[in-house]
Tab-separated table of C-alpha atoms in Angstrom:
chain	number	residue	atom	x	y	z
A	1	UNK	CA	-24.942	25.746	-11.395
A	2	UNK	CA	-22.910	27.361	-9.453
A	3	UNK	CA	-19.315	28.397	-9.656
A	4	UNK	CA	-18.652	26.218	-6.705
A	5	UNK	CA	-20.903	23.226	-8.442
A	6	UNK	CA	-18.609	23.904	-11.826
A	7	UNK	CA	-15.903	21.655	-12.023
A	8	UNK	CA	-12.486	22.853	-12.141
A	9	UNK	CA	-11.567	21.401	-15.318
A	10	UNK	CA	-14.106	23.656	-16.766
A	11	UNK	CA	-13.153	26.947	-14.851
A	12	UNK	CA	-14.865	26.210	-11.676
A	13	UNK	CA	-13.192	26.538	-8.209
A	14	UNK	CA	-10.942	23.703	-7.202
A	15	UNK	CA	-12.386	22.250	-3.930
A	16	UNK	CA	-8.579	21.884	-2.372
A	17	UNK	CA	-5.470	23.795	-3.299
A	18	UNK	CA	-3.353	23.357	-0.009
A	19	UNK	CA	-1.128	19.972	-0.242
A	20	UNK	CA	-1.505	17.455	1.384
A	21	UNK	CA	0.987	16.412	3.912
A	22	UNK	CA	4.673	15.963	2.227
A	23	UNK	CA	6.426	12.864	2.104
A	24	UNK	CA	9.130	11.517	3.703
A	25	UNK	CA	8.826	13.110	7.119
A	26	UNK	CA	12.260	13.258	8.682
A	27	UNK	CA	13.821	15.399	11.714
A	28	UNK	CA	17.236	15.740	13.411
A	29	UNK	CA	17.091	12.305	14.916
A	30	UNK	CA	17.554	11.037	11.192
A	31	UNK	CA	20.121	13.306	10.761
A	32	UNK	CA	21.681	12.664	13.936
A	33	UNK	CA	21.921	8.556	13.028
A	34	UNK	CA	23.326	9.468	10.160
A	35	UNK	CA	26.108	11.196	11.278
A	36	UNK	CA	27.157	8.698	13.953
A	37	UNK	CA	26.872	5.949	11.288
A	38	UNK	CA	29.678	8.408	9.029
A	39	UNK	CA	31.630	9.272	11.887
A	40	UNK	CA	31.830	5.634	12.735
A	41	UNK	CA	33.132	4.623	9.368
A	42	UNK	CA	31.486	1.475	9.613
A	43	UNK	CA	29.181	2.009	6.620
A	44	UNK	CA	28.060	-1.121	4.867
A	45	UNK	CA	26.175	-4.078	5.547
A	46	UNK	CA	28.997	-5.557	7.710
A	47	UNK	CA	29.749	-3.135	10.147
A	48	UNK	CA	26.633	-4.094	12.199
A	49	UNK	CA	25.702	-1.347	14.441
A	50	UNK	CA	22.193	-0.052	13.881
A	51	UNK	CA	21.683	-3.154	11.649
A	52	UNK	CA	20.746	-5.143	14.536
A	53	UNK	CA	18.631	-2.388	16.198
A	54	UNK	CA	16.435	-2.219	13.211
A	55	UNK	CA	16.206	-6.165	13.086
A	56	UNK	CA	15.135	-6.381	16.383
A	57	UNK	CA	12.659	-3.526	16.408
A	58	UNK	CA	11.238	-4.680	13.397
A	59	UNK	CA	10.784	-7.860	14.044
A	60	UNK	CA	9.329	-7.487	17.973
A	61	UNK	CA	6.696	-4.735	15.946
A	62	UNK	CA	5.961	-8.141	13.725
A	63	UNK	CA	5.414	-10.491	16.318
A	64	UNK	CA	8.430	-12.174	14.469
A	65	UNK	CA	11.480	-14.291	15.866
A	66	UNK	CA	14.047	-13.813	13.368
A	67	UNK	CA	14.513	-10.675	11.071
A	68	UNK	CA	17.384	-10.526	7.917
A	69	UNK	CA	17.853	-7.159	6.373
A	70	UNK	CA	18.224	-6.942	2.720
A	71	UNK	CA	18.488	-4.774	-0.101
A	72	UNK	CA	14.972	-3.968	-0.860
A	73	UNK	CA	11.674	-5.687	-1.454
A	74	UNK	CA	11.587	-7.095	-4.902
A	75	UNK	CA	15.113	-9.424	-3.971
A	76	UNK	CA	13.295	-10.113	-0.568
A	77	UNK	CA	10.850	-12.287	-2.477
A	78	UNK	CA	13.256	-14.105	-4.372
A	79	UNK	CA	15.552	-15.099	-1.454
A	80	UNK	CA	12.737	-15.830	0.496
A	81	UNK	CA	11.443	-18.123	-2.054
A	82	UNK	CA	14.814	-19.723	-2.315
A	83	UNK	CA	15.587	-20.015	1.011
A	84	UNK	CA	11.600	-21.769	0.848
A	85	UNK	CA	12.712	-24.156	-1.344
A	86	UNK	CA	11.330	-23.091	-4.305
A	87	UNK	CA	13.660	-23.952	-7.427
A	88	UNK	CA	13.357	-22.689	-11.217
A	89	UNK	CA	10.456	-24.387	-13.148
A	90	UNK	CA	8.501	-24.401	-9.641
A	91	UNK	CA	4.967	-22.770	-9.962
A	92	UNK	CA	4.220	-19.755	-7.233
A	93	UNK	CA	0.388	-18.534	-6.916
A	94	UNK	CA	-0.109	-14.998	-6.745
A	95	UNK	CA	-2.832	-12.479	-7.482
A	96	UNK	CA	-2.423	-10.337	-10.044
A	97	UNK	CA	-3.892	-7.412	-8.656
A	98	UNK	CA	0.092	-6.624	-7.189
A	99	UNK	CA	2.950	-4.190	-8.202
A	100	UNK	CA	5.072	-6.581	-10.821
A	101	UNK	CA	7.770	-7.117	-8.432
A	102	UNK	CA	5.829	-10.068	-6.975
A	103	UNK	CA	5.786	-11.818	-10.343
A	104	UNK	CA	9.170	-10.811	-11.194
A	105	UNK	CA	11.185	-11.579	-8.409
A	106	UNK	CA	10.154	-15.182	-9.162
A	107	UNK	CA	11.391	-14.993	-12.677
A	108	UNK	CA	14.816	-13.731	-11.359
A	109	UNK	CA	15.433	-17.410	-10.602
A	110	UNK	CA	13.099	-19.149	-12.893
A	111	UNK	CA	10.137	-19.766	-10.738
A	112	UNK	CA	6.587	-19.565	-12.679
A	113	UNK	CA	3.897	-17.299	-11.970
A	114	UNK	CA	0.671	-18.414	-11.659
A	115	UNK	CA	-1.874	-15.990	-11.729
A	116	UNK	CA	-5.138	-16.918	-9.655
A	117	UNK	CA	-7.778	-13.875	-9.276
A	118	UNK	CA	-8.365	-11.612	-6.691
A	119	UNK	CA	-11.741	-11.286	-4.286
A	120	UNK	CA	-13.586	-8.105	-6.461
A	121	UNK	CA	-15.101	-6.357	-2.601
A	122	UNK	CA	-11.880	-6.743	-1.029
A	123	UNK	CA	-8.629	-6.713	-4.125
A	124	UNK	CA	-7.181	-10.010	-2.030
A	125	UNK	CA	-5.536	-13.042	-3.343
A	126	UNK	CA	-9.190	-14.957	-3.112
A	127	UNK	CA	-9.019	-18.345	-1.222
A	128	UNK	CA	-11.441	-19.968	-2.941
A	129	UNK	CA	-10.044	-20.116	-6.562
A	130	UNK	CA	-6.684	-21.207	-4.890
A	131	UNK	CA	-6.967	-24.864	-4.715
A	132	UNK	CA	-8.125	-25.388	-8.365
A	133	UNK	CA	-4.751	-23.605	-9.313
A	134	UNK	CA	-2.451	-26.221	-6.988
A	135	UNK	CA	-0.668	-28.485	-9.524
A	136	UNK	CA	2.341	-30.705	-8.832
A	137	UNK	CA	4.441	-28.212	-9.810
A	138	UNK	CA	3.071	-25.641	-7.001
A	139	UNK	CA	5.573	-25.288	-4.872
A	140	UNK	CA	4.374	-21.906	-3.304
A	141	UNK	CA	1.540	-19.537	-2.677
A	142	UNK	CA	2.336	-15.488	-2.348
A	143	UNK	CA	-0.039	-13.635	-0.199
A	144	UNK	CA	0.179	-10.019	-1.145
A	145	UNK	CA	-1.338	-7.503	1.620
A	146	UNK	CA	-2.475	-4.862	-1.189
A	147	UNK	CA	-2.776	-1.371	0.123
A	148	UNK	CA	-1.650	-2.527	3.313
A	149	UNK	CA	-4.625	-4.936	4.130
A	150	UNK	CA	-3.890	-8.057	4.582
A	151	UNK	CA	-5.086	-11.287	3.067
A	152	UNK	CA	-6.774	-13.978	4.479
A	153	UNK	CA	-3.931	-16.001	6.054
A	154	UNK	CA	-6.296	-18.255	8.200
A	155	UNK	CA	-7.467	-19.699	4.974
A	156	UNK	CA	-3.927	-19.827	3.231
A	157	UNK	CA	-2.232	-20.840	5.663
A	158	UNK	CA	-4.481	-24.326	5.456
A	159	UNK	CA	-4.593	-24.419	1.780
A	160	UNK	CA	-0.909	-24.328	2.182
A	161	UNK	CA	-0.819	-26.824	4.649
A	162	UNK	CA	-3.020	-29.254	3.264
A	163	UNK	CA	-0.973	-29.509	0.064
A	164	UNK	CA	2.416	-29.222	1.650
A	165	UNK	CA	2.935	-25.584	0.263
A	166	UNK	CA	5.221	-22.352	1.402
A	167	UNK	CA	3.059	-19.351	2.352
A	168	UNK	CA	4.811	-16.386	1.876
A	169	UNK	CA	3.742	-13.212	2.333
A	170	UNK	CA	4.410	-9.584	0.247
A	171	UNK	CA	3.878	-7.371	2.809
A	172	UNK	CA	5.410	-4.475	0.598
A	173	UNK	CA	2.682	-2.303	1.775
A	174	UNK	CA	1.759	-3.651	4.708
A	175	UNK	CA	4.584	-2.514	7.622
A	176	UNK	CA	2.565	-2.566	10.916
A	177	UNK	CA	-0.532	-4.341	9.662
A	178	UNK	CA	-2.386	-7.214	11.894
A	179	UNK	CA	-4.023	-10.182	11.212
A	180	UNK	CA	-6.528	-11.649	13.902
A	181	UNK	CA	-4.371	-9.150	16.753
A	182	UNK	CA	-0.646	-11.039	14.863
A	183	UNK	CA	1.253	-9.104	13.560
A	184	UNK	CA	1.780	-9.877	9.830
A	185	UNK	CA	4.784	-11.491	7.949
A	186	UNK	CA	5.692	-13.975	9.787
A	187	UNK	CA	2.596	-15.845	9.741
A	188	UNK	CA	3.236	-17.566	6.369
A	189	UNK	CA	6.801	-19.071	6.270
A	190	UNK	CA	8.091	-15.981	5.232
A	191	UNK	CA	7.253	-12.341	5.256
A	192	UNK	CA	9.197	-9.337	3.215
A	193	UNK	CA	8.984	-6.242	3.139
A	194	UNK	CA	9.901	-3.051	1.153
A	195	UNK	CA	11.528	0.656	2.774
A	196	UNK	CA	11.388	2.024	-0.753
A	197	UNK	CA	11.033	5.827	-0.951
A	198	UNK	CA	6.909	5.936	-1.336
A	199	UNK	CA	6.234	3.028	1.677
A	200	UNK	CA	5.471	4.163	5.091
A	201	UNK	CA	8.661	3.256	6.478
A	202	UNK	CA	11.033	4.480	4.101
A	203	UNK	CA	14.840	4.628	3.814
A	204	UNK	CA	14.724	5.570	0.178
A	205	UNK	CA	15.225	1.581	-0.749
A	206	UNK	CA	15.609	-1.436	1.323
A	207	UNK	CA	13.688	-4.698	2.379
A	208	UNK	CA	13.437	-6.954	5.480
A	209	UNK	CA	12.611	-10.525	5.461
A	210	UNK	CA	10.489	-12.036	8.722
A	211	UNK	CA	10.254	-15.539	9.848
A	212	UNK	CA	9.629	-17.867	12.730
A	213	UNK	CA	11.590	-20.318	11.460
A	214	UNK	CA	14.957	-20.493	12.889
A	215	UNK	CA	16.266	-22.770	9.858
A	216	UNK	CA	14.298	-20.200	7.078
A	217	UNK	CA	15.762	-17.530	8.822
A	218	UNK	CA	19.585	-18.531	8.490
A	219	UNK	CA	19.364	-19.527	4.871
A	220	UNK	CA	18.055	-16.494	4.061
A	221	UNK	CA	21.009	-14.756	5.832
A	222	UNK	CA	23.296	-17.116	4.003
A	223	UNK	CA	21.813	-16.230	0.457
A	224	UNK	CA	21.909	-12.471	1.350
A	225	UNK	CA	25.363	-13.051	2.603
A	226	UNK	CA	27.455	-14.438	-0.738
A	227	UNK	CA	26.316	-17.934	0.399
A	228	UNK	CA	28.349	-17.315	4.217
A	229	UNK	CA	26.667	-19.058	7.543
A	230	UNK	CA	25.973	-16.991	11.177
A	231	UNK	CA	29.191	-17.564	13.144
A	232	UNK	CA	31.187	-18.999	10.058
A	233	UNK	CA	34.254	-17.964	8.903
A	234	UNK	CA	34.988	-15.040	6.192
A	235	UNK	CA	35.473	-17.210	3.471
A	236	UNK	CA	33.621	-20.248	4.729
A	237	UNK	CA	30.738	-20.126	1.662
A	238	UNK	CA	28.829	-23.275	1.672
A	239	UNK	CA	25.441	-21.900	-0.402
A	240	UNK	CA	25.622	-19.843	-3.815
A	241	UNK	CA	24.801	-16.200	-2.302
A	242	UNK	CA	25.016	-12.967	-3.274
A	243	UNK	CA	25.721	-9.530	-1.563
A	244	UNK	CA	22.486	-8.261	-1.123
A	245	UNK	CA	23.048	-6.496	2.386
A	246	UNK	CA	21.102	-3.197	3.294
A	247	UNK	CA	23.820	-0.479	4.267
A	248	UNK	CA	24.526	1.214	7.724
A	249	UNK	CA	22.890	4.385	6.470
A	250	UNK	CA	19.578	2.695	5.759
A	251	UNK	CA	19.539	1.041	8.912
A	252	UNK	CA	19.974	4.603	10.487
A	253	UNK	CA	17.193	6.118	8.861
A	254	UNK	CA	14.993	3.172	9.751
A	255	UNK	CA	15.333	3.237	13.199
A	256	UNK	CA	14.688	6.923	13.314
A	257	UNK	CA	11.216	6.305	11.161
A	258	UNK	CA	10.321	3.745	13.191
A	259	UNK	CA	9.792	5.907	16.457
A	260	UNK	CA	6.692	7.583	14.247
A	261	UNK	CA	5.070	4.277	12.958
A	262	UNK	CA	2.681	4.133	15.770
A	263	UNK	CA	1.270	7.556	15.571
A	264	UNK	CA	1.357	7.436	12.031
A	265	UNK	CA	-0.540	4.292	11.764
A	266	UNK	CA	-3.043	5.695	14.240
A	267	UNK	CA	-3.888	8.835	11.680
A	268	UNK	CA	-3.992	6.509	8.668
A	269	UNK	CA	-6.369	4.431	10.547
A	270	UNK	CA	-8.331	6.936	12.255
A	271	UNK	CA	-8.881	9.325	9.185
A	272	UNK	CA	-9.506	6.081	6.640
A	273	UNK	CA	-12.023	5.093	8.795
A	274	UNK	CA	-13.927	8.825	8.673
A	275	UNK	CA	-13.314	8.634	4.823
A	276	UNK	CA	-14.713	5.245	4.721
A	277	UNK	CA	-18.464	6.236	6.212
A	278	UNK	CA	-18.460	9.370	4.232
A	279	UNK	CA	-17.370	7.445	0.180
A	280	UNK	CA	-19.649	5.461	1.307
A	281	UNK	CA	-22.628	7.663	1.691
A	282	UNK	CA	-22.380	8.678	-2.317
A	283	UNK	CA	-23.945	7.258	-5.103
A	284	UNK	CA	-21.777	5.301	-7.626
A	285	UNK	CA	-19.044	4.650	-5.228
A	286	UNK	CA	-18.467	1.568	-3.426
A	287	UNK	CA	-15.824	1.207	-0.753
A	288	UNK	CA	-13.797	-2.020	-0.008
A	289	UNK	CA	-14.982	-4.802	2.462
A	290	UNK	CA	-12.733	-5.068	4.998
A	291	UNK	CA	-12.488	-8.494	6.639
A	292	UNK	CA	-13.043	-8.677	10.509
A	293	UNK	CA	-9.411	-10.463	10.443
A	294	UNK	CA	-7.896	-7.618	9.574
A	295	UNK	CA	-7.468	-6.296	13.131
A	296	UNK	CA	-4.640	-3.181	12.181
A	297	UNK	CA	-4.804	-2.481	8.343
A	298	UNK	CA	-1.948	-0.207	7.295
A	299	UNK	CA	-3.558	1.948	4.778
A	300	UNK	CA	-0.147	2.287	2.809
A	301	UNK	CA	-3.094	3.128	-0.188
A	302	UNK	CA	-6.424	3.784	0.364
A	303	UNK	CA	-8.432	2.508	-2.272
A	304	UNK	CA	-12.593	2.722	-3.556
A	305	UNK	CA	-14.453	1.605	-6.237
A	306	UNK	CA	-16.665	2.896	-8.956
A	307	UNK	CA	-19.773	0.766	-8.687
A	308	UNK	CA	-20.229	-1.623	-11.597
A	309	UNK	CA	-22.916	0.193	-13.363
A	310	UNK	CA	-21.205	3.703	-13.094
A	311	UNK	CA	-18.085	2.095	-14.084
A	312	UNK	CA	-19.270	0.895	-17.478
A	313	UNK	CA	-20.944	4.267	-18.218
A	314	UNK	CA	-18.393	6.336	-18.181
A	315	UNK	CA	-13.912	6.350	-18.286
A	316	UNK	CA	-12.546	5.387	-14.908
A	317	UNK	CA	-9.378	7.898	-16.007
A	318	UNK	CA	-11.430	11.029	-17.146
A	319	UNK	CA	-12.871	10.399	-13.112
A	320	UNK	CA	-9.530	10.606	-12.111
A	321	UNK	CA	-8.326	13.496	-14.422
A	322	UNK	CA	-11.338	15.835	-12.434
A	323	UNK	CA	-10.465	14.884	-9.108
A	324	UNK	CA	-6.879	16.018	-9.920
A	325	UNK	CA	-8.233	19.023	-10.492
A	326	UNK	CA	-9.776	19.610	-7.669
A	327	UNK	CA	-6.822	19.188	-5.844
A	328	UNK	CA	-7.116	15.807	-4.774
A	329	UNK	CA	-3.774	13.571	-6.561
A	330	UNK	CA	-6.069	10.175	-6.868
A	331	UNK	CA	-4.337	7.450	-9.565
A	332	UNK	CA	-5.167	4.180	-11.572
A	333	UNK	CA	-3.388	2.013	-10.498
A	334	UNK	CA	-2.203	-1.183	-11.762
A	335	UNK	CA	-2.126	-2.963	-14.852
A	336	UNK	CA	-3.523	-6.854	-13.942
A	337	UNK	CA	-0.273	-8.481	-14.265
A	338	UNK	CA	-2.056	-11.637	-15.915
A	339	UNK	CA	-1.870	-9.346	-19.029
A	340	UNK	CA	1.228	-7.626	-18.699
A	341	UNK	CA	3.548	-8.469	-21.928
A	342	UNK	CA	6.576	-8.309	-19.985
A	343	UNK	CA	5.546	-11.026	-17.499
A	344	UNK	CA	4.001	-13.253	-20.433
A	345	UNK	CA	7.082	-12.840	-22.104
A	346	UNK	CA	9.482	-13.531	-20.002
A	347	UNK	CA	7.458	-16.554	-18.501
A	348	UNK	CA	7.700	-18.184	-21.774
A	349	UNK	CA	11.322	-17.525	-21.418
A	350	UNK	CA	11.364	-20.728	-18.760
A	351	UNK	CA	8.337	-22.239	-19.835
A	352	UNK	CA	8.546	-22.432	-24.044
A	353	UNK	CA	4.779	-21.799	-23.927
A	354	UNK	CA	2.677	-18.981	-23.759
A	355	UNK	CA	0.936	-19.170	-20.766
A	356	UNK	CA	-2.238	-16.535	-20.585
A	357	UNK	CA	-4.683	-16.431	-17.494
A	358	UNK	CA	-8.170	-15.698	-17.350
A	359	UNK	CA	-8.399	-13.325	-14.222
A	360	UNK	CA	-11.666	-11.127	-15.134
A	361	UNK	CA	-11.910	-9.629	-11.738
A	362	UNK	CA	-8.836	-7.675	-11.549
A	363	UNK	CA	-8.476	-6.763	-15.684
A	364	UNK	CA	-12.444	-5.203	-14.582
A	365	UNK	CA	-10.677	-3.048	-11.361
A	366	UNK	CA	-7.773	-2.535	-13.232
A	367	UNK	CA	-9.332	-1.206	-16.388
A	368	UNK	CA	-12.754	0.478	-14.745
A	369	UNK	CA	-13.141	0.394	-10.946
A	370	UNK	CA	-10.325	1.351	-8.845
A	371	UNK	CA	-8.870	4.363	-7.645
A	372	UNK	CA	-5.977	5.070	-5.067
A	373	UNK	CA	-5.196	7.792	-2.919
A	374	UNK	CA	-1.722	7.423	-1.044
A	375	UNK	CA	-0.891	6.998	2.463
A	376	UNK	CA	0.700	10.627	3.101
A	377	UNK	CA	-3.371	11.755	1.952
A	378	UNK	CA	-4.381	10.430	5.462
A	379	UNK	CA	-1.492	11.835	7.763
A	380	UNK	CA	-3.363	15.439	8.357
A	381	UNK	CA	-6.796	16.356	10.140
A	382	UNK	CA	-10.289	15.424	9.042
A	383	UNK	CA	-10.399	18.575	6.915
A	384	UNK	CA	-8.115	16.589	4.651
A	385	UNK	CA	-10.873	13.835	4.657
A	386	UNK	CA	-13.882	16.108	4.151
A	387	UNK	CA	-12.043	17.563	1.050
A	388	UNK	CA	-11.729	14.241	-0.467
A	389	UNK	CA	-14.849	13.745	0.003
A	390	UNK	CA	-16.445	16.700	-1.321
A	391	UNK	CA	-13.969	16.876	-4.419
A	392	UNK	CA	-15.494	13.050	-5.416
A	393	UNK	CA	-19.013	14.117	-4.750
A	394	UNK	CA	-18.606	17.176	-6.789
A	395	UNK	CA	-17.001	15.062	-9.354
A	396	UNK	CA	-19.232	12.031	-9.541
A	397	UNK	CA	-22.574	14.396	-9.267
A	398	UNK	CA	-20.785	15.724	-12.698
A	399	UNK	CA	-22.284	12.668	-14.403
């Protein structure tokens, strides 16, 4: 063995010590918004200057109709639930192979997870175990796009139509993503989205909620707008809302990200695909199946597998502790939110029972399989991606 075979856990040479490419990336023209939006003094969610800009961009890069900007992602579930219909002691599907803001922006109000499992090639809400989960309590099904690809809406969307159910979609991770050449979020009845500080538009927090629905559109508004209507008076409040605006300076600091989105999207896309042939050229790796639907994916994570019988050999985290350091930041990931105590808790807050799921597939990818790189790990040159690649080689040849 060599010093450059040794790993660098045990004193060998780390195959990367550069960074990777820092994250947010800002210039003047952030700064620049900025300072109009102080100078203007117009600096909350009422003043409406960039506010609309940002709608309108966002929602013409969506293929949407309507856009309503809100405080960030987790609240733009629940309003878009609410403004769905959905009322506490309703059931929602989900996967639970998602960040817990999907389950617990249902629980906000009262609504009732229900966990159905994900697809184990692809980490997707899977269609076919939908259906058996439908009771007459279902009043919704959530599509999370996980890692910025998206789900199979073609399928959900008729599942949800055949039972007379609202599709909406967390597309948290998914800004700029396409489904058969659509864009996605508005799609299902509703789409959100999150600008929180690690996303790949990012305004530190902040959320946007898409529809094509005219009528979904303006309740939402109303419910992010202490319960006013478009066009009504000040003090004309004919729903229970709540202030849940996004500010001026967010909207500022959108617009100004949103000029790189298309570049940036190209890298992602361009270098995950490189990394993609490469992972999958090593033993004990598997890389994710990526659905022909998916015609943009947003690579917000990129995420691989440890093959099943590699995976039960060895500990998914002491993997992840040598490619570390190596120089390459890979992570876990989630904890399958069918187990988490905190949902299953406060689920039996609403419910009086103690509901538990059975979702095998994502506890396994959860607890053994899946790793994650983040999105900034994709914005440089194809050296990046060769690193990567080498560092896991190095580290799975190790075992």
């Amino acid at each position: 063995m060599t010093i450059m075979d040794k790993l660098a856990v045990d004193g060998g040479t780390p195959i990367r010590t550069k960074p990777f490419p820092a994250w947010p990336i800002f210039d003047e023209l952030e700064e620049q918004l900025l300072l109009e939006v102080v100078r203007s003094g117009k600096w909350g969610g009422t003043g409406r200057i960039l506010l609309p800009e940002i709608e309108e961009k966002f929602a013409a890069a969506h293929d949407a109709k309507y856009a309503v900007s809100i405080v960030n992602g987790t609240v733009a579930i629940t309003i878009a639930l609410q403004a769905a219909g959905v009322q506490p002691g309703d059931e929602v599907i989900m996967p639970p192979y998602t960040f817990i803001a999907t389950a617990s922006s249902a629980l906000l109000f009262g609504a009732i997870p229900v966990f159905v499992d994900v697809e184990a090639d692809t980490l997707l809400l899977d269609p076919e175990k939908v259906e058996a989960a439908i009771t007459p309590k279902t009043k919704a099904i959530i599509a999370v796009h996980i890692g910025g690809a998206p789900a199979d809406l073609t399928r959900l969307k008729a599942i949800a139509a055949k039972h007379n159910l609202r599709l909406i979609e967390d597309s948290a991770q998914a800004v700029g993503a396409k489904w058969n050449g659509t864009g996605i979020g508005a799609q299902g009845d509703l789409g959100t989205f999150s600008f929180q500080s690690s996303k790949n538009i990012n305004a530190g927090e902040g959320g946007m909620i898409l529809t094509n629905d005219e009528a979904l559109a303006d309740m939402a508004w109303s419910l992010t707008n202490v319960g006013r209507i478009r066009n009504g008076g000040w003090y004309q409040h004919e729903h229970i809302g709540w202030n849940l605006r996004m500010t001026e300076f967010q909207a500022a600091i959108l617009v100004a990200q949103m000029t790189r989105l298309e570049q940036q999207m190209t890298a992602r896309e361009k270098n995950a695909k490189v990394l993609t042939e490469l992972l999958g050229e090593i033993e004990g790796i598997q890389v994710l199946r990526r659905d022909p639907g998916i015609t943009r994916h947003a690579y917000h994570l990129y995420m691989f597998k440890l093959d099943s019988a590699f995976a039960d050999r060895i500990d998914k985290n002491d993997v992840i502790a040598k490619l570390v350091a190596e120089g390459i930041p890979a992570s876990s990931g989630y904890v399958s939110l069918n187990q988490n105590k905190a949902v299953i808790h406060e689920t039996k807050k609403w419910t009086g029972d103690e509901r538990i799921y059975s979702c095998p597939v994502s506890e396994r990818l959860c607890d053994k399989e899946v790793l994650w790189l983040h999105q900034n790990m994709l914005l440089g040159d194809e050296s990046d991606v060769h690193d990567i690649v080498n560092a896991v080689r190095k580290v799975i040849g190790s075992y």
